[in-house]
XYZ file of C-alpha atoms in Angstrom:
600
model
C 97.813 41.558 99.363
C 96.137 44.164 97.180
C 98.411 47.094 96.418
C 97.350 50.362 97.997
C 99.110 52.304 95.239
C 97.093 52.664 92.039
C 97.614 54.304 88.671
C 95.148 57.153 88.273
C 92.698 57.194 85.388
C 93.224 59.638 82.529
C 89.993 61.430 83.455
C 91.116 61.973 87.056
C 94.582 63.062 85.893
C 92.975 65.669 83.620
C 90.818 67.018 86.427
C 93.837 67.271 88.745
C 95.809 69.069 86.031
C 92.848 71.391 85.487
C 93.196 72.511 89.098
C 96.611 73.963 88.262
C 95.744 75.456 84.881
C 92.094 76.504 85.346
C 91.775 78.436 88.578
C 88.815 80.606 87.545
C 87.114 81.881 84.348
C 89.929 84.381 83.774
C 92.366 81.447 83.569
C 90.340 79.987 80.700
C 90.365 83.286 78.801
C 94.112 83.587 79.356
C 94.857 80.137 77.939
C 92.549 80.528 74.937
C 93.862 83.981 73.991
C 97.439 82.706 74.285
C 96.560 79.972 71.791
C 95.056 82.572 69.453
C 98.182 84.738 69.603
C 100.458 81.736 69.027
C 98.308 80.849 65.995
C 99.209 84.193 64.423
C 95.838 85.896 64.906
C 95.567 89.595 64.066
C 91.978 89.916 65.372
C 90.653 88.345 68.580
C 87.097 88.630 69.904
C 86.224 87.698 73.500
C 82.671 87.308 74.835
C 81.765 86.447 78.438
C 78.386 86.013 80.135
C 77.718 86.106 83.881
C 81.359 86.608 84.794
C 82.331 83.607 82.648
C 80.318 81.187 84.759
C 77.648 80.705 82.110
C 79.588 81.156 78.879
C 82.945 82.260 77.461
C 83.922 82.446 73.817
C 87.183 83.335 72.072
C 87.171 83.780 68.289
C 90.309 84.452 66.239
C 91.464 84.677 62.631
C 94.618 82.632 63.211
C 95.991 79.722 61.211
C 93.272 77.291 62.343
C 93.503 73.480 62.539
C 92.542 70.440 60.514
C 90.288 67.752 61.991
C 93.239 65.567 63.009
C 95.036 68.531 64.583
C 91.881 69.567 66.440
C 91.525 66.102 67.957
C 95.217 65.965 68.886
C 94.942 69.385 70.552
C 92.533 67.803 73.055
C 95.100 65.194 74.095
C 97.224 65.955 77.147
C 100.738 67.227 76.393
C 100.073 67.529 72.665
C 101.369 70.812 71.243
C 102.633 72.417 68.056
C 104.921 74.806 69.966
C 107.883 72.584 70.895
C 109.240 69.156 70.009
C 112.579 68.959 71.864
C 114.323 70.193 74.994
C 116.224 72.722 72.886
C 112.873 74.207 71.838
C 111.817 74.461 75.489
C 114.999 76.270 76.498
C 114.507 78.930 73.834
C 110.702 79.027 73.806
C 109.141 82.295 72.624
C 105.522 81.159 72.237
C 103.080 81.972 75.038
C 101.899 78.372 75.346
C 103.983 75.224 75.118
C 102.878 72.718 77.780
C 99.969 71.154 75.871
C 97.727 71.166 78.952
C 95.255 74.000 78.455
C 92.600 72.626 76.083
C 92.270 69.138 77.638
C 92.225 70.660 81.135
C 89.491 73.150 80.206
C 87.459 70.506 78.350
C 87.597 68.178 81.368
C 85.706 70.625 83.635
C 83.224 72.257 81.236
C 80.956 71.859 78.237
C 83.393 72.579 75.448
C 82.933 73.319 71.745
C 85.692 73.875 69.191
C 85.234 75.126 65.619
C 88.295 75.422 63.384
C 89.459 75.375 59.797
C 92.682 76.109 57.968
C 93.077 78.749 55.288
C 91.334 78.018 51.958
C 89.633 74.880 53.349
C 86.131 74.163 52.055
C 84.916 72.812 55.394
C 85.923 73.036 59.007
C 85.654 70.796 62.064
C 83.277 71.001 65.015
C 84.092 69.043 68.176
C 81.925 68.969 71.303
C 83.214 67.716 74.654
C 81.442 67.341 78.012
C 83.412 66.749 81.192
C 86.422 65.490 79.239
C 84.504 63.028 77.023
C 84.282 63.739 73.291
C 80.607 63.656 72.307
C 80.767 64.469 68.609
C 83.134 65.288 65.758
C 81.342 66.642 62.695
C 82.149 68.787 59.651
C 81.212 72.451 59.857
C 81.320 75.513 57.689
C 84.792 76.889 57.132
C 85.615 79.828 59.378
C 88.720 82.024 59.236
C 90.599 80.608 62.230
C 89.302 79.047 65.442
C 86.366 79.563 67.789
C 86.263 77.984 71.262
C 83.118 78.173 73.409
C 83.061 77.191 77.081
C 79.780 76.716 78.949
C 79.048 75.840 82.573
C 82.623 75.937 83.814
C 83.280 73.470 86.671
C 79.864 71.835 86.229
C 81.680 68.492 86.471
C 83.476 69.560 89.665
C 80.853 71.275 91.876
C 83.331 71.689 94.727
C 85.417 73.979 92.503
C 82.403 75.916 91.226
C 81.184 76.925 94.677
C 84.492 78.672 95.369
C 84.055 81.076 92.464
C 83.349 84.683 93.429
C 80.353 86.741 92.348
C 79.908 87.405 88.597
C 81.087 91.060 88.878
C 84.288 89.979 90.639
C 84.988 87.186 88.144
C 84.249 89.596 85.292
C 86.861 92.046 86.590
C 89.459 89.281 86.692
C 88.634 88.486 83.059
C 88.789 92.173 82.144
C 92.240 92.428 83.703
C 93.426 89.362 81.761
C 92.175 90.846 78.479
C 93.802 94.218 79.237
C 97.129 92.471 79.800
C 96.970 90.962 76.324
C 95.745 94.190 74.724
C 98.663 96.162 76.196
C 101.224 93.452 75.496
C 100.166 93.003 71.861
C 99.214 96.386 70.363
C 99.693 94.921 66.872
C 96.576 92.745 67.426
C 93.016 94.125 67.303
C 90.847 93.095 70.269
C 87.084 93.155 70.839
C 85.739 92.445 74.303
C 82.066 92.002 75.212
C 80.403 91.511 78.583
C 77.184 89.846 77.466
C 75.892 91.951 74.588
C 77.615 95.094 75.898
C 80.867 96.137 74.248
C 83.517 96.868 76.884
C 86.184 98.074 74.472
C 87.392 97.597 70.928
C 90.926 98.295 69.800
C 92.468 98.490 66.374
C 95.998 97.580 65.342
C 98.151 100.381 66.733
C 101.291 101.283 68.638
C 101.587 101.017 72.419
C 100.860 104.695 73.136
C 97.613 104.602 71.185
C 96.706 101.248 72.758
C 97.058 102.679 76.276
C 94.630 105.452 75.325
C 92.167 102.917 73.881
C 92.370 100.574 76.865
C 92.217 103.145 79.666
C 91.367 106.678 78.574
C 92.859 109.141 76.133
C 93.564 111.530 79.008
C 96.403 109.173 80.000
C 98.424 109.932 76.861
C 99.696 113.454 77.769
C 100.858 112.108 81.143
C 103.060 109.318 79.770
C 106.834 109.259 79.290
C 108.479 106.843 76.882
C 110.993 104.410 78.365
C 113.854 103.076 76.258
C 117.002 101.557 77.649
C 119.288 98.574 77.702
C 121.542 96.544 79.928
C 124.217 93.969 79.296
C 121.670 91.266 78.529
C 118.425 93.064 77.723
C 116.551 95.934 76.134
C 113.461 97.542 77.570
C 110.744 99.667 76.030
C 107.407 101.053 77.142
C 105.841 103.959 79.013
C 105.705 105.197 82.590
C 103.233 107.690 84.029
C 103.912 111.069 85.583
C 102.639 111.960 89.100
C 99.122 112.603 87.809
C 98.734 108.868 87.110
C 99.854 107.739 90.568
C 97.090 105.870 92.386
C 96.558 104.559 95.887
C 95.960 100.987 94.741
C 97.745 98.490 92.542
C 96.269 97.565 89.205
C 97.884 99.733 86.532
C 101.342 98.176 86.555
C 102.168 95.935 83.588
C 105.494 94.150 83.151
C 106.203 91.932 80.138
C 109.002 89.548 79.265
C 109.374 89.081 75.505
C 105.691 89.984 75.120
C 104.532 87.680 77.931
C 102.891 89.313 80.966
C 104.731 88.301 84.137
C 104.160 88.843 87.829
C 107.533 89.609 89.399
C 107.653 91.601 92.639
C 111.395 92.188 92.469
C 111.339 93.639 88.947
C 108.264 95.721 89.753
C 110.063 97.078 92.814
C 112.883 98.170 90.486
C 110.370 100.451 88.754
C 109.247 101.911 92.098
C 112.882 102.460 93.090
C 113.411 104.287 89.814
C 110.752 106.825 90.786
C 112.575 107.496 94.051
C 110.965 110.226 96.151
C 108.342 110.954 93.501
C 106.165 108.185 94.960
C 105.433 107.613 98.629
C 104.667 104.446 100.499
C 101.248 103.155 99.485
C 101.355 104.905 96.092
C 101.650 103.092 92.781
C 102.727 104.674 89.481
C 101.404 103.651 86.084
C 103.753 101.695 83.833
C 103.747 99.360 80.842
C 107.256 97.970 80.308
C 108.417 95.157 78.025
C 111.736 93.435 78.699
C 113.447 91.954 75.652
C 115.788 89.230 76.884
C 117.521 86.356 75.129
C 115.179 83.398 75.859
C 118.247 81.304 76.683
C 118.762 83.540 79.742
C 115.276 83.140 81.248
C 113.090 80.237 82.332
C 109.319 80.675 81.961
C 108.573 77.008 82.695
C 108.282 77.699 86.428
C 104.538 77.247 86.947
C 101.691 75.925 84.764
C 100.195 79.431 84.657
C 103.424 80.645 82.962
C 103.261 84.030 84.719
C 106.513 83.631 86.621
C 110.054 83.683 85.291
C 113.572 83.098 86.518
C 116.361 85.319 85.210
C 119.914 84.058 84.837
C 121.266 87.589 85.430
C 118.597 88.814 87.829
C 120.460 91.789 89.285
C 121.574 93.011 85.868
C 117.923 93.135 84.840
C 116.928 94.819 88.114
C 119.564 97.544 87.799
C 118.755 98.159 84.131
C 115.067 98.687 84.942
C 115.753 100.925 87.930
C 118.330 103.061 86.113
C 116.272 103.474 82.949
C 113.108 104.431 84.818
C 115.066 106.812 87.070
C 116.678 108.553 84.094
C 113.331 108.820 82.308
C 111.296 110.287 85.153
C 114.053 112.624 86.346
C 115.122 114.080 82.985
C 112.149 116.380 83.250
C 112.250 116.605 87.039
C 111.613 120.348 87.018
C 108.529 119.826 84.877
C 107.381 117.020 87.149
C 107.831 119.194 90.225
C 105.813 121.875 88.446
C 103.083 119.299 87.915
C 102.956 118.815 91.677
C 102.709 122.558 92.334
C 99.160 123.062 90.994
C 98.076 120.021 93.018
C 99.601 121.532 96.168
C 98.162 124.960 95.430
C 94.745 123.438 94.806
C 94.888 121.535 98.098
C 95.879 124.740 99.898
C 93.107 126.651 98.158
C 90.620 123.928 99.060
C 91.563 124.168 102.731
C 91.369 127.960 102.698
C 88.034 127.840 100.931
C 86.900 125.282 103.470
C 87.782 127.694 106.256
C 86.156 130.669 104.507
C 82.952 129.042 103.346
C 82.599 126.353 106.011
C 81.787 123.375 103.904
C 79.595 120.661 105.285
C 82.492 118.567 106.565
C 83.442 121.188 109.173
C 79.882 122.208 109.958
C 79.026 118.609 110.750
C 81.498 118.721 113.615
C 78.880 120.720 115.537
C 76.500 118.060 116.881
C 73.621 120.402 117.698
C 73.391 121.707 114.140
C 71.911 119.944 111.122
C 73.666 120.291 107.781
C 72.486 123.434 106.000
C 71.587 123.272 102.315
C 74.269 123.977 99.728
C 72.825 127.420 98.977
C 73.214 128.414 102.630
C 76.782 127.153 102.657
C 77.724 129.484 99.834
C 76.611 132.506 101.874
C 78.659 131.655 104.965
C 81.855 133.582 105.546
C 82.769 132.868 109.175
C 81.529 131.091 112.254
C 80.915 134.468 113.866
C 78.330 135.346 111.200
C 76.226 132.252 111.884
C 74.414 130.878 114.870
C 76.515 127.708 114.836
C 78.743 128.849 117.691
C 77.410 131.182 120.366
C 80.101 132.471 122.678
C 79.323 132.260 126.388
C 81.940 132.895 129.063
C 84.681 132.213 126.541
C 83.352 128.785 125.528
C 80.827 127.592 122.996
C 77.944 125.333 124.092
C 79.915 122.462 122.557
C 82.841 123.207 124.866
C 80.602 123.340 127.927
C 79.061 120.012 126.949
C 82.519 118.586 126.500
C 83.658 119.844 129.908
C 80.701 118.256 131.642
C 81.049 114.979 129.748
C 84.816 114.695 130.277
C 85.673 116.487 133.537
C 89.073 114.818 133.679
C 90.129 116.895 130.653
C 89.513 120.261 132.314
C 92.481 122.562 132.765
C 94.243 122.683 136.092
C 94.143 125.994 138.020
C 96.594 128.464 136.538
C 96.790 126.638 133.181
C 95.669 128.169 129.848
C 91.955 128.069 129.091
C 92.345 125.794 126.047
C 91.240 122.224 126.661
C 92.801 120.659 123.568
C 95.646 121.518 121.205
C 96.318 120.674 117.570
C 99.853 119.597 116.652
C 101.080 120.007 113.061
C 97.430 120.224 111.953
C 97.337 116.457 112.342
C 97.002 115.368 115.972
C 94.787 116.572 118.809
C 96.410 116.506 122.253
C 94.632 116.796 125.570
C 95.688 116.472 129.190
C 94.004 113.642 131.096
C 94.389 112.606 134.715
C 96.832 109.825 133.826
C 98.960 111.894 131.427
C 98.368 112.867 127.790
C 95.850 111.634 125.233
C 96.755 111.989 121.527
C 94.069 111.628 118.836
C 94.667 111.306 115.090
C 92.097 113.723 113.648
C 91.786 111.904 110.307
C 91.141 108.414 111.662
C 88.873 109.819 114.385
C 86.659 111.457 111.769
C 86.976 108.312 109.653
C 85.484 106.215 112.476
C 82.605 108.702 112.837
C 81.814 108.709 109.109
C 82.194 104.926 108.866
C 79.513 104.218 111.445
C 77.313 106.922 109.937
C 77.714 105.374 106.464
C 76.883 101.893 107.777
C 73.693 103.278 109.285
C 72.776 104.998 106.007
C 73.462 101.844 103.993
C 71.035 100.009 106.243
C 68.325 102.676 106.442
C 69.062 105.083 103.572
C 68.288 108.782 103.722
C 71.779 110.215 103.307
C 71.799 114.009 102.973
C 73.000 115.305 99.616
C 74.106 118.589 98.158
C 72.991 119.123 94.575
C 75.687 120.154 92.117
C 74.970 123.370 90.248
C 76.401 121.758 87.121
C 76.150 117.928 87.026
C 79.532 116.362 86.317
C 80.026 113.890 83.458
C 82.890 111.507 84.263
C 84.356 108.864 81.949
C 85.916 105.858 83.682
C 88.214 103.028 82.668
C 86.423 99.699 82.015
C 87.551 98.271 85.352
C 86.598 101.369 87.375
C 83.239 101.470 85.605
C 82.606 97.831 86.520
C 83.440 98.492 90.186
C 81.174 101.541 90.274
C 78.224 99.629 88.813
C 78.671 97.020 91.543
C 78.469 99.612 94.323
C 76.140 102.134 92.655
C 73.084 101.281 94.776
C 75.157 101.666 97.951
C 76.633 104.968 96.752
C 73.189 106.446 96.174
C 72.109 105.417 99.686
C 74.855 107.445 101.349
C 74.030 110.617 99.440
C 75.457 110.352 95.926
C 73.131 110.755 92.961
C 74.841 108.942 90.095
C 73.308 107.641 86.883
C 74.751 105.770 83.910
C 75.335 108.096 80.981
C 76.523 106.127 77.988
C 79.434 103.767 77.497
C 81.763 103.861 80.555
C 80.379 107.302 81.452
C 78.420 108.435 84.511
C 76.584 111.613 85.475
C 77.078 112.878 89.046
C 74.179 115.127 90.053
C 74.679 115.267 93.830
C 77.252 114.250 96.437
C 77.013 113.550 100.182
C 77.067 116.607 102.409
C 80.405 115.423 103.844
C 82.119 115.854 100.463
C 83.193 119.214 99.128
C 81.573 120.029 95.790
C 84.136 120.134 92.995
C 86.119 117.147 94.266
C 83.593 114.481 93.264
C 85.761 113.038 90.471
C 88.805 112.642 92.697
C 86.770 111.281 95.615
C 84.997 108.761 93.374
C 88.319 107.521 91.976
C 89.723 107.127 95.491
C 86.603 105.320 96.744
C 86.784 102.921 93.789
C 90.493 102.279 94.412
C 89.938 101.722 98.113
C 86.927 99.462 97.551
C 88.888 97.379 95.049
C 91.657 96.910 97.611
C 89.385 96.021 100.542
C 86.589 94.031 98.876
C 86.981 90.292 98.502
C 89.047 90.032 101.695
C 86.312 88.441 103.788
C 84.803 91.917 104.207
C 81.121 92.371 103.249
C 80.658 94.716 100.299
C 78.683 97.313 102.274
C 81.372 97.502 104.973
C 84.125 97.797 102.375
C 82.245 100.675 100.738
C 81.558 102.403 104.071
C 85.262 102.177 104.944
C 86.252 103.535 101.521
C 83.831 106.456 101.766
C 84.863 107.306 105.335
C 88.566 107.260 104.477
C 88.172 109.623 101.533
C 85.577 111.998 103.035
C 87.202 112.421 106.462
C 89.060 115.565 107.453
C 92.655 115.225 106.295
C 95.960 115.586 108.061
C 97.051 119.154 107.394
C 93.637 120.768 107.931
C 93.603 123.278 110.779
C 90.700 122.918 113.212
C 89.341 125.409 115.709
C 88.997 124.636 119.404
C 85.251 124.081 118.983
C 85.740 121.776 116.005
C 88.287 119.646 117.842
C 86.065 119.306 120.889
C 83.022 118.452 118.800
C 85.065 115.876 116.884
C 86.061 114.200 120.155
C 82.479 114.256 121.433
C 81.210 112.581 118.274
C 84.053 110.070 118.390
C 83.057 108.865 121.856
C 79.454 108.491 120.714
C 80.554 105.809 118.223
C 80.429 102.132 119.055
C 84.176 101.539 118.672
C 86.021 104.836 119.198
C 89.518 103.429 119.660
C 90.182 102.003 116.173
C 89.468 103.162 112.634
C 87.693 100.817 110.163
C 91.072 99.604 108.881
C 92.309 98.690 112.355
C 94.602 101.674 112.946
C 94.548 103.183 116.444
C 92.612 106.418 116.892
C 93.906 107.300 120.362
C 97.345 106.880 121.931
C 97.773 107.540 125.653
C 101.037 108.563 127.299
C 101.000 108.109 131.054
C 102.866 110.269 133.539
C 105.031 107.234 134.353
C 106.039 106.886 130.691
C 106.900 110.575 130.471
C 108.895 110.414 133.685
C 110.894 107.477 132.333
C 111.638 109.304 129.081
C 112.986 112.255 131.055
C 114.882 109.867 133.355
C 112.961 110.940 136.425
C 112.540 107.270 137.306
């Protein structure tokens, strides 16, 4: 009987191993840059084309390899990093498994150029789908250059699962940023095609953060230094001005290796305490220096996870150090909140005084006036937006006829709806009480409006008196370029204006002039969080715009504005849920109220 169990071929073994090591183009960049760092490189250049699908190249000035070493490096489990179990237990190099190069070469068209210091010639090796095609002498170069073309061409099933080039590019960008922040002593160059994304010089961590993100980050950083029984930690954490609504600017390192550890990251959040709320994420770059004998980084082939022997000691050290750092200047940090609060209050008051387009749009019978007209408005009474008639505006009369069940009972106050804590709108209905969240109600209205504009165009804009020049981080700039055409359809007028810089000339009428920078940052954050989750790009953008442009909790609305908001809500296709799935309306029946008061 023929055995059903067979020994797999080396080629198939390599392709299976590649599935663990090479998940996407960013995985390739990660493995190649780790090799460059382990080779002692002080300069590393990374080039990607078409999100890494077409070509990736990593060039370094490290120690290089001889011809024999280059060929051995393409064998599975061949490495210069370790030679015994004792080496594995105390490993400090980023790579050590000897799987990366053969795994990458097995699923791509691979070219390696390398030479050692003072050599007269180098070595050039070409590989296709795991098979070595040629080994020839080449000119001597200072270090090693690895070029990858047509990733996953040999495994089409894997290639079709790759995301769009912009999405894959952002994953690569994030991988490069992790190395740049973790190794400030190394100079990095990063190119997307022929366009330079960023270039850093050898520096300290503070300067590197400014180079990688933006120099405006530097004044808002606090240095972290501390220690525990088994570790030391260094780095920087951001003040409240660097708190964002999405993850992405949190970097945790273990002995210079970037790690993904939810428990240790939560220790940082705990250290901030009440300074951050749920759904907010502070900026931090923290490096943990731990005896390698007390950690295990050989948990997964990606080497981004670690196990700590004294896990809770590490957790407490991080939490305590961050807490002490951010609370030493707690008075100053509270002061930094005060201008933000005062500005928000001023914005609301200005909104009430000048009637920006967001409030005016609540009135369905009125088109949005031009920006110049808005500046001349001082109160509803001075415009023809609301005409009083028998104590009610036309909007109220329309509302009464459309929703007769909401009319006041005889002897009750004239008001049809009430606002509670400037957040919820409450109205009596025949069955009890109806409670509406004003923010998510307006969000649903703006979402469906934005979807319509993205399909047909023609969004109304208000021109800015002084166009705003805004410089973005590389990742934010990449996201904006991806959604720029959509943004212009809904009323923005944005053009590229140099490296990582945009010029905002107009904003949608629903957005208050002067807040365009903040709104853009929030839309980008929200889009980054929602895109790629089986949500079409245009719907993700519409949801992001609606969330950030909608009337906020805390804004006081007049009776007419509340009624108009409800009218517009019930003209939408799905009035009961916001684009993110949160309920818009909660009903409390008389029976439920009676039970709460123990009448039944």
